Coordinates of C-alpha atoms and ligand atoms in Angstrom, one line a residue:
X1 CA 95.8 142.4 178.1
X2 CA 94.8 139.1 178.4
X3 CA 91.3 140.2 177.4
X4 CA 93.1 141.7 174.1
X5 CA 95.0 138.2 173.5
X6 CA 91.3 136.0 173.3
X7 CA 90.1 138.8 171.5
X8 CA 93.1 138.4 168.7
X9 CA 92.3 134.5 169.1
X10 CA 88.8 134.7 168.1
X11 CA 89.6 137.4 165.4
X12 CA 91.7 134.8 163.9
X13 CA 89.4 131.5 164.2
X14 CA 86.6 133.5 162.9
X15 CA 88.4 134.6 159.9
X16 CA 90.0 131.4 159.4
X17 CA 86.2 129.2 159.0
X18 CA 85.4 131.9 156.5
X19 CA 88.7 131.2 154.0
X20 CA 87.8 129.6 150.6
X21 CA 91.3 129.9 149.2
X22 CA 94.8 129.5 149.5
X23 CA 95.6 132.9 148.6
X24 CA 93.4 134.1 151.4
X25 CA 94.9 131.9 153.8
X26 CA 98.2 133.2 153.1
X27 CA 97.1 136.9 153.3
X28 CA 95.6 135.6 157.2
X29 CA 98.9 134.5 158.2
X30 CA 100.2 137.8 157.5
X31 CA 97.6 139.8 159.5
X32 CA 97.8 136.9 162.8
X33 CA 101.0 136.1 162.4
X34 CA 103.5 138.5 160.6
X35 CA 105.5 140.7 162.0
X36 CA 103.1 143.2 161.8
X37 CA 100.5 141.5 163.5
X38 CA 98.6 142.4 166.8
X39 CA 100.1 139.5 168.6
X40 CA 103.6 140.4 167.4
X41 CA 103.0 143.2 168.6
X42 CA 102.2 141.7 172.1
X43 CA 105.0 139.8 172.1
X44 CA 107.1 142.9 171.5
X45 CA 105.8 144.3 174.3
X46 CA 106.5 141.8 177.1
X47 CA 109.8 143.8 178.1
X48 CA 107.5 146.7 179.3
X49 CA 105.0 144.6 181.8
X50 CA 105.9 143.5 185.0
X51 CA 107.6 139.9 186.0
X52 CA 104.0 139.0 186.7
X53 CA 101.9 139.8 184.1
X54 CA 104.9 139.1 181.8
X55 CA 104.4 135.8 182.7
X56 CA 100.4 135.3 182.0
X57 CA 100.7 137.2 178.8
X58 CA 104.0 135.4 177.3
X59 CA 102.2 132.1 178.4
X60 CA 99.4 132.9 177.1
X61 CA 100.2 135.0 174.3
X62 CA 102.8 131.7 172.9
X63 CA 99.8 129.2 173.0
X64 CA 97.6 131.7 170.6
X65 CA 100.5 131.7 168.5
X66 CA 101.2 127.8 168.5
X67 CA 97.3 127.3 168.0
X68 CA 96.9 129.5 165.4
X69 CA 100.1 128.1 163.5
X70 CA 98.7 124.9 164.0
X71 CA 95.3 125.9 162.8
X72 CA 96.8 127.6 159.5
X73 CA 99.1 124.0 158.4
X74 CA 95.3 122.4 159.3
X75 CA 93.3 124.9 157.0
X76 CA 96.5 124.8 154.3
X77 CA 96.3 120.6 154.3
X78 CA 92.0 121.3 153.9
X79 CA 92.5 123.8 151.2
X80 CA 95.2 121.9 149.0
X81 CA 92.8 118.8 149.0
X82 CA 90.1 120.5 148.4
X83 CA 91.0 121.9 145.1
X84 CA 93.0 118.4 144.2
X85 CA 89.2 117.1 144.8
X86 CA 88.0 119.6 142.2
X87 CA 90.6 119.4 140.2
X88 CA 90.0 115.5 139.7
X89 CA 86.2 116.5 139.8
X90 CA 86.7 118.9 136.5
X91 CA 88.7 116.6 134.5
X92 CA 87.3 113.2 135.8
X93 CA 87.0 110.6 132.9
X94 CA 83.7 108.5 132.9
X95 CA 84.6 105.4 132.9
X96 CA 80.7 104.5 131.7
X97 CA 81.1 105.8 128.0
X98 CA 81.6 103.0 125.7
X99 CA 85.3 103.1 124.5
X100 CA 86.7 104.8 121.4
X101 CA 87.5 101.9 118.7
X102 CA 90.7 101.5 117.6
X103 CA 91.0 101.3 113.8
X104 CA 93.1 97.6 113.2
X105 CA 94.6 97.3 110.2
X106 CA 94.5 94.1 107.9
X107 CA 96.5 92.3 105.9
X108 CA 96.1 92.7 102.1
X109 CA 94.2 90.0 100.4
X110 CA 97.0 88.9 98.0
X111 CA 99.6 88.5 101.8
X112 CA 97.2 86.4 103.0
X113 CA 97.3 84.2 100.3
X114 CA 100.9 84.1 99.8
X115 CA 101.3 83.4 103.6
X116 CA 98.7 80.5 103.2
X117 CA 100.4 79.1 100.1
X118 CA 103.7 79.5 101.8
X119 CA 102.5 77.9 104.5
X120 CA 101.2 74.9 103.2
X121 CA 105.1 74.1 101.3
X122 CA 106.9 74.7 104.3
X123 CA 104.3 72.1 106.1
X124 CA 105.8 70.1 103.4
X125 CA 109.4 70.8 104.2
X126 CA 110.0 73.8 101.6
X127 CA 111.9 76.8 102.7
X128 CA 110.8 80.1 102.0
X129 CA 113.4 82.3 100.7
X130 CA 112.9 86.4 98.4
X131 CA 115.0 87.8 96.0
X132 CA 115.7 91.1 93.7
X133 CA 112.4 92.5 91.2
X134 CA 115.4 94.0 89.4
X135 CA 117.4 91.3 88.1
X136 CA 120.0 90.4 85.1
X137 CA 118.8 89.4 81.8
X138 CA 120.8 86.1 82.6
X139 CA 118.9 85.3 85.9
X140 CA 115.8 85.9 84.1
X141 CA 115.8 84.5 80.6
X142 CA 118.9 82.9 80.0
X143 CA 120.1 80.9 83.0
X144 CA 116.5 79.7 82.3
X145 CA 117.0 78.0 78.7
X146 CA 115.8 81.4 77.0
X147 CA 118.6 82.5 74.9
X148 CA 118.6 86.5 73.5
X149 CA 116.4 85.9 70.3
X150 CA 115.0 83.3 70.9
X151 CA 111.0 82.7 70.3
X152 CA 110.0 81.3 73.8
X153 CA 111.3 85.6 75.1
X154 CA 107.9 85.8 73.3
X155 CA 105.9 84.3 76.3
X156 CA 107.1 87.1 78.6
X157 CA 106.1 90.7 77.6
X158 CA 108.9 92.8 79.8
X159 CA 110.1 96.1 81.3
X160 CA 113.2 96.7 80.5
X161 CA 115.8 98.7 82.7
X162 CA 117.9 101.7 80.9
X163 CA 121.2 100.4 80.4
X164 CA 124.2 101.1 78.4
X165 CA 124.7 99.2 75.3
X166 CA 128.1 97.8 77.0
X167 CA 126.3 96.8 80.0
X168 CA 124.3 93.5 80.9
X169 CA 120.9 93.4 80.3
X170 CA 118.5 94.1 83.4
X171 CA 114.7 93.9 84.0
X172 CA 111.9 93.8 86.3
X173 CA 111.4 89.9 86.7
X174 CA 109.0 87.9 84.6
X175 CA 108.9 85.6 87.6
X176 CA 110.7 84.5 90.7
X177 CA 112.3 81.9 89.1
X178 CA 115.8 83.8 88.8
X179 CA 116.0 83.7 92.5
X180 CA 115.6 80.1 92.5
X181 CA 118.8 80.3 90.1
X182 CA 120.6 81.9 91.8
X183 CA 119.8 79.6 95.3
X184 CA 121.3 77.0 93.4
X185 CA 124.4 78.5 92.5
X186 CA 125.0 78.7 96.1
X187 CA 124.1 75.3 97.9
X188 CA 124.0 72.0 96.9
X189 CA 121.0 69.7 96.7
X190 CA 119.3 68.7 98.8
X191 CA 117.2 72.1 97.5
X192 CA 113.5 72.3 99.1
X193 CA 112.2 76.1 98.2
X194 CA 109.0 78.5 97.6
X195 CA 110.0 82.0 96.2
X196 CA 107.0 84.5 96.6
X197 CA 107.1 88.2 95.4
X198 CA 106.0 90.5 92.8
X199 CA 106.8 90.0 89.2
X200 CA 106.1 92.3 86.2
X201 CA 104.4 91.6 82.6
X202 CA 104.9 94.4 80.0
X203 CA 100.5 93.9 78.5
X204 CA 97.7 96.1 78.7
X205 CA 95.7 96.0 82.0
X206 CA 92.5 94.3 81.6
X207 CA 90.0 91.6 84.3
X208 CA 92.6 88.8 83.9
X209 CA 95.4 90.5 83.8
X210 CA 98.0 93.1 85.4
X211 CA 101.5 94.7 85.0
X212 CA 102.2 93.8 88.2
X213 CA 101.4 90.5 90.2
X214 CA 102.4 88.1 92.7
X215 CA 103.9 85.1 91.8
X216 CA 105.2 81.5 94.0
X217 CA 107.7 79.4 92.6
X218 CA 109.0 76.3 93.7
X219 CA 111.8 74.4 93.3
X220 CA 113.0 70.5 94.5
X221 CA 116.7 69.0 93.7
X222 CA 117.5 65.7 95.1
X223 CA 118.7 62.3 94.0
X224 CA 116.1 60.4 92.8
X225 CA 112.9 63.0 92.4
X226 CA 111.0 61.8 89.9
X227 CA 107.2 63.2 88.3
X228 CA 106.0 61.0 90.5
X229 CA 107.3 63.5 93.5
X230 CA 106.1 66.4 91.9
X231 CA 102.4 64.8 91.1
X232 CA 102.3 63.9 95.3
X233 CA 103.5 67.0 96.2
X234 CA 101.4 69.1 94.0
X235 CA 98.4 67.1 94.7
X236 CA 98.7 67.6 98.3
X237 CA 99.0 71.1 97.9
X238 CA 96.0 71.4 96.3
X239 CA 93.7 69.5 98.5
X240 CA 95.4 71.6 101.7
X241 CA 94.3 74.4 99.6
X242 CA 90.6 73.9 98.2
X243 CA 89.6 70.6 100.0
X244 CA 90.7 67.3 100.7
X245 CA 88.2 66.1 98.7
X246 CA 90.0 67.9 95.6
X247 CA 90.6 65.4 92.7
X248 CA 93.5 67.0 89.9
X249 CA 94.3 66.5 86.7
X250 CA 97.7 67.0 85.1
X251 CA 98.5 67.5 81.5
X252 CA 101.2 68.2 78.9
X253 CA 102.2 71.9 78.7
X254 CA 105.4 74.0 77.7
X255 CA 108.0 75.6 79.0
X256 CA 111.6 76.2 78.2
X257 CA 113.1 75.5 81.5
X258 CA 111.4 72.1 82.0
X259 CA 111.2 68.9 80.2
X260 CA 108.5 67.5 81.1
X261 CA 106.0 70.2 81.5
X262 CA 102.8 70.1 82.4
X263 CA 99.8 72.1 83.9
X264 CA 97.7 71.3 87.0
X265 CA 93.8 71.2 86.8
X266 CA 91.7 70.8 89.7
X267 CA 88.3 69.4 89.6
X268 CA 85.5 72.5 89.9
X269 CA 85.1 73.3 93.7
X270 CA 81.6 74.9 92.6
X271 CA 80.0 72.1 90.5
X272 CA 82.2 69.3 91.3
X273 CA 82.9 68.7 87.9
X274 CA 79.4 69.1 85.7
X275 CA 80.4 72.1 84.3
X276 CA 79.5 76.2 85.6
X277 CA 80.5 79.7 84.9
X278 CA 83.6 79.0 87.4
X279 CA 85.4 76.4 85.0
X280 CA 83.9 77.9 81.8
X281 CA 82.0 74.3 81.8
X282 CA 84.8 72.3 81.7
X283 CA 84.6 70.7 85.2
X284 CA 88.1 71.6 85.7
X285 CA 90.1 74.6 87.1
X286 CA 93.7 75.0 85.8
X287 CA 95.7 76.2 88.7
X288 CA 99.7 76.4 87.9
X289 CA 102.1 75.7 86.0
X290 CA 105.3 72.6 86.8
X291 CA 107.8 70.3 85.7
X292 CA 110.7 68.3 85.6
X293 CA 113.6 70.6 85.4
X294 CA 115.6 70.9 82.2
X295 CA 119.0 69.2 82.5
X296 CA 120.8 72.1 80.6
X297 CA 119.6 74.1 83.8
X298 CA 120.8 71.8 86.1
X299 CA 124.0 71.9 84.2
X300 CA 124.3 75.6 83.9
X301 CA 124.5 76.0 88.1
X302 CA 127.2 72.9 87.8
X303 CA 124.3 70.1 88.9
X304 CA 125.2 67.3 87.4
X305 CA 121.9 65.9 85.9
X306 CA 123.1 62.6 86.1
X307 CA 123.0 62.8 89.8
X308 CA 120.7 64.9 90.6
X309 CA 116.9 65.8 89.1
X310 CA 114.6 68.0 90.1
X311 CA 110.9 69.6 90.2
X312 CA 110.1 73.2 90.1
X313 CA 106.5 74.6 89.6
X314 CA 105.2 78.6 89.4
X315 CA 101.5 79.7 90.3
X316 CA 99.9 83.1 90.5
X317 CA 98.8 84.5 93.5
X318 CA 96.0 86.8 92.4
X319 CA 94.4 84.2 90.4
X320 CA 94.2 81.7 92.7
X321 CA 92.7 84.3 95.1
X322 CA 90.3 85.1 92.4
X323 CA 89.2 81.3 92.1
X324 CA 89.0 81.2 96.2
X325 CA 87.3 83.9 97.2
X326 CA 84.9 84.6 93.3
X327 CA 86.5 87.4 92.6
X328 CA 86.1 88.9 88.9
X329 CA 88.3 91.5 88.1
X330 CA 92.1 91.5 88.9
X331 CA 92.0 95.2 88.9
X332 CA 90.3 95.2 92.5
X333 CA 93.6 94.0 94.1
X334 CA 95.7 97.2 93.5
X335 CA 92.9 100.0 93.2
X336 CA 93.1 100.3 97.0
X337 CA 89.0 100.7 97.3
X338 CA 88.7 99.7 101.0
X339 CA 84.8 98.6 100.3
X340 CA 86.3 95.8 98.5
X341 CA 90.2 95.1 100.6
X342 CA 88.0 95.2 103.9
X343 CA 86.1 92.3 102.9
X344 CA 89.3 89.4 103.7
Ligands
2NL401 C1 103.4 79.2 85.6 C2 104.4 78.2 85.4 C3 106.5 77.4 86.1 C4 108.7 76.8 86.7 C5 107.7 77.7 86.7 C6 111.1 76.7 87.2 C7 112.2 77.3 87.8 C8 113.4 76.8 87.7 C9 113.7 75.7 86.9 C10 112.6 75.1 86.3 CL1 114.7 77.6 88.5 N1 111.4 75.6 86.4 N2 109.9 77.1 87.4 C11 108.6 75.5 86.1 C12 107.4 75.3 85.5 C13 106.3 76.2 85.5 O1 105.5 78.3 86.2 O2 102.3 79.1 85.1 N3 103.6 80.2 86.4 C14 102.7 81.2 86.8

């Protein structure tokens, strides 16, 4: 019997090296170690034998079993990390390829450049504030010394909204102006702001120009501002923006919501001044568009213009983009061709 028991032991052992699988181990624990198995069976059979050999064979008969349990957790442990190992093996990631590259977007040309000109007024004590694209006829025009009728509505060409006849008027801006209206009708001066956003023109699409654009207004109420604040202020703003070696040039100009008006020039960042394609020859690059503002504005948000007097001045974003970075055609901004947006 005790013959039978090594035999069963090395049975087991020798089957056991030979596994390659965890299903196999488990069909070996039911042949060695199942009910059914051989040394089951022995075990079974201990009431028959004598007190002696009773004895030897349960001692014996329990170690098998307690080595061979302890030989199938080993071989289960061996087994499970075994195919962990080729499991990592089959899906391991070499870490040698050269990465994927992530695609990073970019900010639009035109964002830049309104960020940069914002920028460069807050560095100056403006705040930046945004307002509607829709906006009332009286924002737009009238609040603005442009009366229904009147000849100056001729410098804007512009979309109007459906509206019944008993309704007030409403557009897509001209400009951002209106929202600098309408900051006014809620504070008092001191007023120190930059309006940028989009702004619509009712005119055929061509290199110079487009329906719609971006535009930055500005606008400064105090006691006491004079041209001369608007000239410093303007003047520092250019040479921040194009060089501080930037000379400018300011002349007489019109519009209905100032008085003075007058257009800013700077001196041709290309030539310095002897004339090229860039300034048509000129020497000089006309950049916006400023002021003094009208009293009848003031007077229209209840300013009283014998306080209080103001600046206010309105450029175009595109175009001074265009001037910046040579571009020739206004078109490129909004045809969303990425050879030309991935160039800024
Ligand atoms: C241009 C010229 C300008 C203003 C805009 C303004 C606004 C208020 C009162 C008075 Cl609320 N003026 N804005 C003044 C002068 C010129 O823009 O060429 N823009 C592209």
């Amino acid at each position: 019997m005790l013959k039978k028991l090594d035999e069963i032991k090395s049975r087991a052992n020798d089957e056991l090296s030979s596994l390659h699988s965890l299903k196999e181990l488990d069909a070996w624990r039911v042949r060695h170690l199942g009910r059914k198995s051989e040394l089951t069976q022995v075990l079974r059979g201990l009431a028959a034998l004598s007190f002696e050999e009773r004895k030897a064979v349960g001692a014996s008969a329990n170690e098998i079993r307690v080595l061979l349990e302890k030989a199938l957790n080993d071989k289960r442990a061996a087994l499970k990390d075994e195919e962990l190992a080729t499991a990592i093996e089959r899906g391991r990631i070499d870490i040698t390829l050269p990465g994927r590259p992530i695609p990073l977007g970019r900010l639009h040309p035109t964002t830049q450049m309104v960020r940069e000109i914002c920028d460069i007024f807050v560095a100056l004590g403006f705040q930046v504030v945004e307002g509607p694209e829709v906006e009332w006829d009286y924002y737009n025009f009238e609040a603005l010394n442009i009366p229904p009728d009147h000849p100056a509505r001729d410098m804007w060409a512009t979309f109007w909204i459906d509206t019944k006849s008993e309704e007030r008027p409403m557009l897509l801006r001209t400009h951002t102006s209106p929202m600098q209206i309408r900051v006014m009708e809620r504070t008092q001066p001191p007023v120190r702001v930059v309006v940028p956003g989009k702004v619509y023109r009712y005119e055929a699409t061509d290199a110079t120009h487009e329906t719609m654009l971006y535009q930055i207004e500005g606008l400064a109420v105090d006691e006491n501002i004079t041209l001369a604040d608007l000239k410093g202020a303007l003047f520092e703003f250019a040479r921040r923006l194009f060089g501080e070696e930037r000379r400018v040039r300011f002349r007489c100009d019109y519009f209905p919501f100032v008085e003075p008006g007058v257009e800013m020039a700077i001196d041709c960042f290309v030539c310095g001044g002897s004339g090229c394609r860039l300034c048509s020859g000129t020497g000089w690059i006309e950049i916006l568009g400023a002021g003094m503002v009208h009293p009848d504005v003031l007077r229209r948000v209840n300013y009283d213009p014998e306080i209080y007097t103001g600046f206010a001045f309105g450029l175009g974003v595109e175009r001074i983009a265009m001037l910046r970075y040579g571009i020739e055609d206004i078109r490129l901004f909004y045809s969303n061709d990425l050879r030309f947006l991935r160039q800024f």
